[in-house]
GROMACS .gro file of C-alpha atoms in nm:
model
  302
    1UNK     CA    1  -1.260  -0.021   3.938
    2UNK     CA    2  -1.105   0.313   3.846
    3UNK     CA    3  -1.090   0.582   4.120
    4UNK     CA    4  -1.318   0.810   3.919
    5UNK     CA    5  -1.571   0.531   3.872
    6UNK     CA    6  -1.558   0.456   4.245
    7UNK     CA    7  -1.625   0.823   4.310
    8UNK     CA    8  -1.935   0.828   4.089
    9UNK     CA    9  -2.059   0.499   4.233
   10UNK     CA   10  -2.014   0.634   4.584
   11UNK     CA   11  -2.201   0.944   4.475
   12UNK     CA   12  -2.488   0.726   4.359
   13UNK     CA   13  -2.491   0.537   4.688
   14UNK     CA   14  -2.497   0.865   4.878
   15UNK     CA   15  -2.793   0.983   4.673
   16UNK     CA   16  -2.985   0.665   4.750
   17UNK     CA   17  -2.889   0.678   5.115
   18UNK     CA   18  -3.031   1.027   5.137
   19UNK     CA   19  -3.364   0.913   4.994
   20UNK     CA   20  -3.656   0.810   5.210
   21UNK     CA   21  -3.670   0.470   5.044
   22UNK     CA   22  -3.473   0.244   5.279
   23UNK     CA   23  -3.411  -0.028   5.022
   24UNK     CA   24  -3.086   0.024   4.827
   25UNK     CA   25  -3.108   0.008   4.451
   26UNK     CA   26  -2.836  -0.008   4.186
   27UNK     CA   27  -2.622   0.306   4.247
   28UNK     CA   28  -2.592   0.353   3.871
   29UNK     CA   29  -2.966   0.429   3.861
   30UNK     CA   30  -2.931   0.724   4.097
   31UNK     CA   31  -3.056   1.043   3.934
   32UNK     CA   32  -2.800   1.324   3.933
   33UNK     CA   33  -2.988   1.580   3.722
   34UNK     CA   34  -3.322   1.645   3.555
   35UNK     CA   35  -3.441   1.863   3.271
   36UNK     CA   36  -3.801   1.899   3.154
   37UNK     CA   37  -3.898   1.558   3.288
   38UNK     CA   38  -3.590   1.377   3.157
   39UNK     CA   39  -3.330   1.229   3.391
   40UNK     CA   40  -2.953   1.185   3.391
   41UNK     CA   41  -2.821   0.901   3.607
   42UNK     CA   42  -2.488   0.796   3.754
   43UNK     CA   43  -2.490   0.514   3.499
   44UNK     CA   44  -2.515   0.770   3.218
   45UNK     CA   45  -2.211   0.949   3.360
   46UNK     CA   46  -2.015   0.625   3.395
   47UNK     CA   47  -2.088   0.536   3.033
   48UNK     CA   48  -1.936   0.863   2.913
   49UNK     CA   49  -1.652   0.897   3.162
   50UNK     CA   50  -1.298   0.909   3.014
   51UNK     CA   51  -1.039   0.667   3.144
   52UNK     CA   52  -0.766   0.754   3.395
   53UNK     CA   53  -0.939   1.045   3.565
   54UNK     CA   54  -0.847   1.129   3.922
   55UNK     CA   55  -1.124   1.168   4.179
   56UNK     CA   56  -1.088   1.548   4.169
   57UNK     CA   57  -1.090   1.556   3.790
   58UNK     CA   58  -1.390   1.324   3.774
   59UNK     CA   59  -1.591   1.565   3.989
   60UNK     CA   60  -1.507   1.856   3.759
   61UNK     CA   61  -1.580   1.643   3.453
   62UNK     CA   62  -1.915   1.527   3.594
   63UNK     CA   63  -2.023   1.886   3.667
   64UNK     CA   64  -1.934   1.988   3.312
   65UNK     CA   65  -2.119   1.695   3.156
   66UNK     CA   66  -2.428   1.766   3.366
   67UNK     CA   67  -2.421   2.133   3.262
   68UNK     CA   68  -2.381   2.038   2.895
   69UNK     CA   69  -2.662   1.783   2.917
   70UNK     CA   70  -2.901   2.030   3.081
   71UNK     CA   71  -2.815   2.297   2.826
   72UNK     CA   72  -2.882   2.059   2.538
   73UNK     CA   73  -3.210   1.940   2.686
   74UNK     CA   74  -3.315   2.301   2.741
   75UNK     CA   75  -3.240   2.401   2.382
   76UNK     CA   76  -3.416   2.089   2.251
   77UNK     CA   77  -3.722   2.174   2.459
   78UNK     CA   78  -3.712   2.531   2.331
   79UNK     CA   79  -3.694   2.408   1.972
   80UNK     CA   80  -3.977   2.159   2.023
   81UNK     CA   81  -4.207   2.421   2.170
   82UNK     CA   82  -4.113   2.716   1.949
   83UNK     CA   83  -4.105   2.551   1.607
   84UNK     CA   84  -4.430   2.522   1.409
   85UNK     CA   85  -4.569   2.171   1.373
   86UNK     CA   86  -4.448   2.105   1.015
   87UNK     CA   87  -4.091   2.193   1.112
   88UNK     CA   88  -4.103   1.964   1.414
   89UNK     CA   89  -4.185   1.660   1.205
   90UNK     CA   90  -3.835   1.516   1.163
   91UNK     CA   91  -3.929   1.149   1.162
   92UNK     CA   92  -3.892   1.122   0.784
   93UNK     CA   93  -3.539   1.263   0.797
   94UNK     CA   94  -3.453   1.043   1.094
   95UNK     CA   95  -3.578   0.738   0.906
   96UNK     CA   96  -3.378   0.828   0.596
   97UNK     CA   97  -3.066   0.881   0.804
   98UNK     CA   98  -3.116   0.549   0.983
   99UNK     CA   99  -3.165   0.372   0.649
  100UNK     CA  100  -2.852   0.537   0.510
  101UNK     CA  101  -2.651   0.410   0.809
  102UNK     CA  102  -2.783   0.057   0.758
  103UNK     CA  103  -2.708   0.063   0.386
  104UNK     CA  104  -2.360   0.207   0.437
  105UNK     CA  105  -2.271  -0.055   0.698
  106UNK     CA  106  -2.405  -0.341   0.485
  107UNK     CA  107  -2.234  -0.223   0.167
  108UNK     CA  108  -1.904  -0.187   0.350
  109UNK     CA  109  -1.933  -0.544   0.475
  110UNK     CA  110  -2.039  -0.668   0.131
  111UNK     CA  111  -1.740  -0.502  -0.035
  112UNK     CA  112  -1.501  -0.647   0.223
  113UNK     CA  113  -1.633  -0.993   0.141
  114UNK     CA  114  -1.680  -0.964  -0.235
  115UNK     CA  115  -1.469  -0.687  -0.391
  116UNK     CA  116  -1.169  -0.809  -0.587
  117UNK     CA  117  -0.893  -0.565  -0.493
  118UNK     CA  118  -0.620  -0.712  -0.713
  119UNK     CA  119  -0.543  -0.489  -1.011
  120UNK     CA  120  -0.320  -0.643  -1.278
  121UNK     CA  121  -0.072  -0.453  -1.492
  122UNK     CA  122  -0.277  -0.533  -1.802
  123UNK     CA  123  -0.577  -0.361  -1.643
  124UNK     CA  124  -0.368  -0.054  -1.562
  125UNK     CA  125  -0.250  -0.031  -1.922
  126UNK     CA  126  -0.600  -0.086  -2.058
  127UNK     CA  127  -0.733   0.196  -1.839
  128UNK     CA  128  -0.460   0.430  -1.964
  129UNK     CA  129  -0.548   0.337  -2.321
  130UNK     CA  130  -0.912   0.415  -2.240
  131UNK     CA  131  -0.846   0.745  -2.064
  132UNK     CA  132  -0.515   0.883  -2.196
  133UNK     CA  133  -0.610   1.246  -2.139
  134UNK     CA  134  -0.633   1.190  -1.764
  135UNK     CA  135  -0.259   1.129  -1.740
  136UNK     CA  136  -0.074   1.357  -1.979
  137UNK     CA  137   0.281   1.452  -1.885
  138UNK     CA  138   0.345   1.809  -1.776
  139UNK     CA  139   0.721   1.773  -1.826
  140UNK     CA  140   0.951   1.537  -2.018
  141UNK     CA  141   1.059   1.203  -1.875
  142UNK     CA  142   1.378   1.013  -1.949
  143UNK     CA  143   1.513   0.663  -1.932
  144UNK     CA  144   1.886   0.650  -1.889
  145UNK     CA  145   2.192   0.447  -1.809
  146UNK     CA  146   2.437   0.624  -1.585
  147UNK     CA  147   2.723   0.591  -1.342
  148UNK     CA  148   2.874   0.844  -1.103
  149UNK     CA  149   3.243   0.849  -1.010
  150UNK     CA  150   3.373   0.952  -0.665
  151UNK     CA  151   3.409   1.325  -0.599
  152UNK     CA  152   3.740   1.488  -0.688
  153UNK     CA  153   3.865   1.189  -0.884
  154UNK     CA  154   3.964   1.179  -1.249
  155UNK     CA  155   3.793   0.956  -1.500
  156UNK     CA  156   3.956   0.610  -1.522
  157UNK     CA  157   4.227   0.571  -1.782
  158UNK     CA  158   4.024   0.312  -1.969
  159UNK     CA  159   3.724   0.548  -1.989
  160UNK     CA  160   3.670   0.460  -2.355
  161UNK     CA  161   3.611   0.100  -2.254
  162UNK     CA  162   3.361   0.207  -1.986
  163UNK     CA  163   3.183   0.430  -2.237
  164UNK     CA  164   3.166   0.154  -2.497
  165UNK     CA  165   3.013  -0.088  -2.250
  166UNK     CA  166   2.762   0.172  -2.129
  167UNK     CA  167   2.645   0.233  -2.486
  168UNK     CA  168   2.619  -0.137  -2.568
  169UNK     CA  169   2.295  -0.330  -2.590
  170UNK     CA  170   2.480  -0.657  -2.534
  171UNK     CA  171   2.355  -0.806  -2.204
  172UNK     CA  172   2.693  -0.969  -2.142
  173UNK     CA  173   2.882  -0.641  -2.175
  174UNK     CA  174   2.631  -0.465  -1.951
  175UNK     CA  175   2.666  -0.744  -1.696
  176UNK     CA  176   3.043  -0.699  -1.698
  177UNK     CA  177   3.000  -0.323  -1.655
  178UNK     CA  178   2.757  -0.378  -1.368
  179UNK     CA  179   3.017  -0.589  -1.190
  180UNK     CA  180   3.284  -0.324  -1.248
  181UNK     CA  181   3.060  -0.053  -1.102
  182UNK     CA  182   2.974  -0.267  -0.801
  183UNK     CA  183   3.337  -0.357  -0.737
  184UNK     CA  184   3.433   0.011  -0.755
  185UNK     CA  185   3.147   0.114  -0.526
  186UNK     CA  186   2.995   0.345  -0.789
  187UNK     CA  187   2.629   0.452  -0.787
  188UNK     CA  188   2.483   0.333  -1.119
  189UNK     CA  189   2.175   0.228  -1.313
  190UNK     CA  190   2.226   0.019  -1.624
  191UNK     CA  191   1.874  -0.124  -1.660
  192UNK     CA  192   1.728   0.189  -1.820
  193UNK     CA  193   1.381   0.076  -1.711
  194UNK     CA  194   1.286   0.355  -1.473
  195UNK     CA  195   1.141   0.681  -1.603
  196UNK     CA  196   1.301   0.989  -1.443
  197UNK     CA  197   1.197   1.350  -1.452
  198UNK     CA  198   1.503   1.568  -1.517
  199UNK     CA  199   1.490   1.682  -1.156
  200UNK     CA  200   1.481   1.321  -1.032
  201UNK     CA  201   1.773   1.229  -1.255
  202UNK     CA  202   1.962   1.530  -1.124
  203UNK     CA  203   1.924   1.392  -0.772
  204UNK     CA  204   2.144   1.093  -0.860
  205UNK     CA  205   2.360   1.226  -1.145
  206UNK     CA  206   2.549   1.560  -1.138
  207UNK     CA  207   2.369   1.754  -1.412
  208UNK     CA  208   2.505   2.100  -1.487
  209UNK     CA  209   2.192   2.313  -1.555
  210UNK     CA  210   2.387   2.516  -1.812
  211UNK     CA  211   2.413   2.202  -2.026
  212UNK     CA  212   2.059   2.073  -1.984
  213UNK     CA  213   1.954   2.101  -2.349
  214UNK     CA  214   2.269   1.930  -2.475
  215UNK     CA  215   2.249   1.648  -2.223
  216UNK     CA  216   1.878   1.586  -2.283
  217UNK     CA  217   1.918   1.565  -2.659
  218UNK     CA  218   2.244   1.372  -2.676
  219UNK     CA  219   2.231   1.052  -2.879
  220UNK     CA  220   2.551   0.910  -2.735
  221UNK     CA  221   2.718   0.875  -2.397
  222UNK     CA  222   2.774   1.213  -2.233
  223UNK     CA  223   3.093   1.261  -2.037
  224UNK     CA  224   2.993   1.490  -1.749
  225UNK     CA  225   3.241   1.707  -1.562
  226UNK     CA  226   3.093   1.957  -1.319
  227UNK     CA  227   3.364   2.166  -1.152
  228UNK     CA  228   3.346   2.245  -0.783
  229UNK     CA  229   3.176   2.569  -0.679
  230UNK     CA  230   3.181   2.624  -0.304
  231UNK     CA  231   2.953   2.927  -0.334
  232UNK     CA  232   2.691   2.704  -0.497
  233UNK     CA  233   2.736   2.432  -0.234
  234UNK     CA  234   2.948   2.196  -0.447
  235UNK     CA  235   3.282   2.158  -0.267
  236UNK     CA  236   3.419   1.891  -0.503
  237UNK     CA  237   3.450   1.822  -0.875
  238UNK     CA  238   3.186   1.574  -0.992
  239UNK     CA  239   3.211   1.335  -1.284
  240UNK     CA  240   2.967   1.092  -1.441
  241UNK     CA  241   2.871   0.910  -1.760
  242UNK     CA  242   2.514   0.943  -1.889
  243UNK     CA  243   2.329   0.784  -2.180
  244UNK     CA  244   1.969   0.889  -2.247
  245UNK     CA  245   1.804   0.578  -2.390
  246UNK     CA  246   1.443   0.697  -2.422
  247UNK     CA  247   1.237   1.012  -2.383
  248UNK     CA  248   0.874   1.113  -2.345
  249UNK     CA  249   0.775   1.474  -2.406
  250UNK     CA  250   0.526   1.693  -2.223
  251UNK     CA  251   0.178   1.599  -2.346
  252UNK     CA  252   0.261   1.232  -2.394
  253UNK     CA  253   0.075   0.972  -2.191
  254UNK     CA  254   0.240   0.909  -1.854
  255UNK     CA  255   0.407   0.567  -1.821
  256UNK     CA  256   0.191   0.327  -1.626
  257UNK     CA  257   0.449   0.266  -1.354
  258UNK     CA  258   0.447   0.633  -1.254
  259UNK     CA  259   0.070   0.648  -1.207
  260UNK     CA  260  -0.002   0.290  -1.105
  261UNK     CA  261  -0.138   0.385  -0.761
  262UNK     CA  262  -0.369   0.656  -0.897
  263UNK     CA  263  -0.494   0.436  -1.180
  264UNK     CA  264  -0.551   0.149  -0.937
  265UNK     CA  265  -0.766   0.377  -0.722
  266UNK     CA  266  -0.978   0.473  -1.021
  267UNK     CA  267  -1.015   0.112  -1.133
  268UNK     CA  268  -1.111  -0.001  -0.783
  269UNK     CA  269  -1.359   0.287  -0.753
  270UNK     CA  270  -1.525   0.183  -1.078
  271UNK     CA  271  -1.515  -0.183  -0.975
  272UNK     CA  272  -1.666  -0.092  -0.638
  273UNK     CA  273  -1.955   0.094  -0.803
  274UNK     CA  274  -2.022  -0.194  -1.041
  275UNK     CA  275  -2.008  -0.449  -0.760
  276UNK     CA  276  -2.260  -0.252  -0.556
  277UNK     CA  277  -2.486  -0.195  -0.857
  278UNK     CA  278  -2.488  -0.569  -0.926
  279UNK     CA  279  -2.561  -0.648  -0.560
  280UNK     CA  280  -2.852  -0.403  -0.551
  281UNK     CA  281  -3.007  -0.540  -0.869
  282UNK     CA  282  -2.967  -0.899  -0.752
  283UNK     CA  283  -3.132  -0.806  -0.422
  284UNK     CA  284  -3.429  -0.651  -0.604
  285UNK     CA  285  -3.459  -0.951  -0.837
  286UNK     CA  286  -3.457  -1.186  -0.538
  287UNK     CA  287  -3.720  -0.976  -0.362
  288UNK     CA  288  -3.949  -0.996  -0.666
  289UNK     CA  289  -3.893  -1.371  -0.686
  290UNK     CA  290  -3.993  -1.403  -0.320
  291UNK     CA  291  -4.303  -1.189  -0.380
  292UNK     CA  292  -4.170  -0.939  -0.126
  293UNK     CA  293  -4.235  -0.655  -0.372
  294UNK     CA  294  -4.552  -0.548  -0.546
  295UNK     CA  295  -4.641  -0.270  -0.786
  296UNK     CA  296  -4.982  -0.158  -0.888
  297UNK     CA  297  -5.050  -0.141  -1.261
  298UNK     CA  298  -5.275   0.122  -1.423
  299UNK     CA  299  -5.542  -0.146  -1.463
  300UNK     CA  300  -5.547  -0.197  -1.085
  301UNK     CA  301  -5.626   0.167  -1.016
  302UNK     CA  302  -5.998   0.210  -0.927
   0.00000   0.00000   0.00000
């Protein structure tokens, strides 16, 4: 038993020992405080006591809890005696709150057992087709192939060959280029499947902001050279090749892969509501079938 618990138990024993009744009872039943006919016992304190309290701390904690309990009981008594009768009738609200707790707990359990939480890509796309205005782009997005050369190095002598392969749609040529980039240790992306914002693309490719419009609208491979500028925090020359393969403008529908999590949440929320609505209706139908429900008709009214 924890030291603090031993302290409270000993307290309870002391209280019983001091009583006239010679027969010992459970120490937890010892009364430590009263308020308007209600009692607070050692057992009540033990039930609320935090773990790992020292004996000294447990005494301070017990005094504070007793004071809080007596204050609450006093205010409750004041409210019960001062409020007019209609305002003291809280049973209806208590019942509604209790019912809400039951329903919430049951529905949570029902959803855990019955809600399908798998959302397929086709469902994501269908939702976007249904609700395109919920996910309009606020800025352009780009698909691109790119590669970045080491700082302070010149372009390779066979740059034309690299450029030709980067611009090609031939899977074999792109595979060869991928191997060349890997062998040279270059950062690259040749799949052109990911959608980047211009800021995101600038995090992996050196994009001179003075040339943004030209780079965004280029229809061929851009040869990027961004000279060093120590004042701007660029201590080395940077070089890269960039090919914009696709673009979405502000106002277009956001690609599904960029909003998949948000769309999934909306789909699951709708699915959750439908699952619960179906459960409730089935429960009512079953109750009628079991004759657990009745409803008076106008003809039954005397």
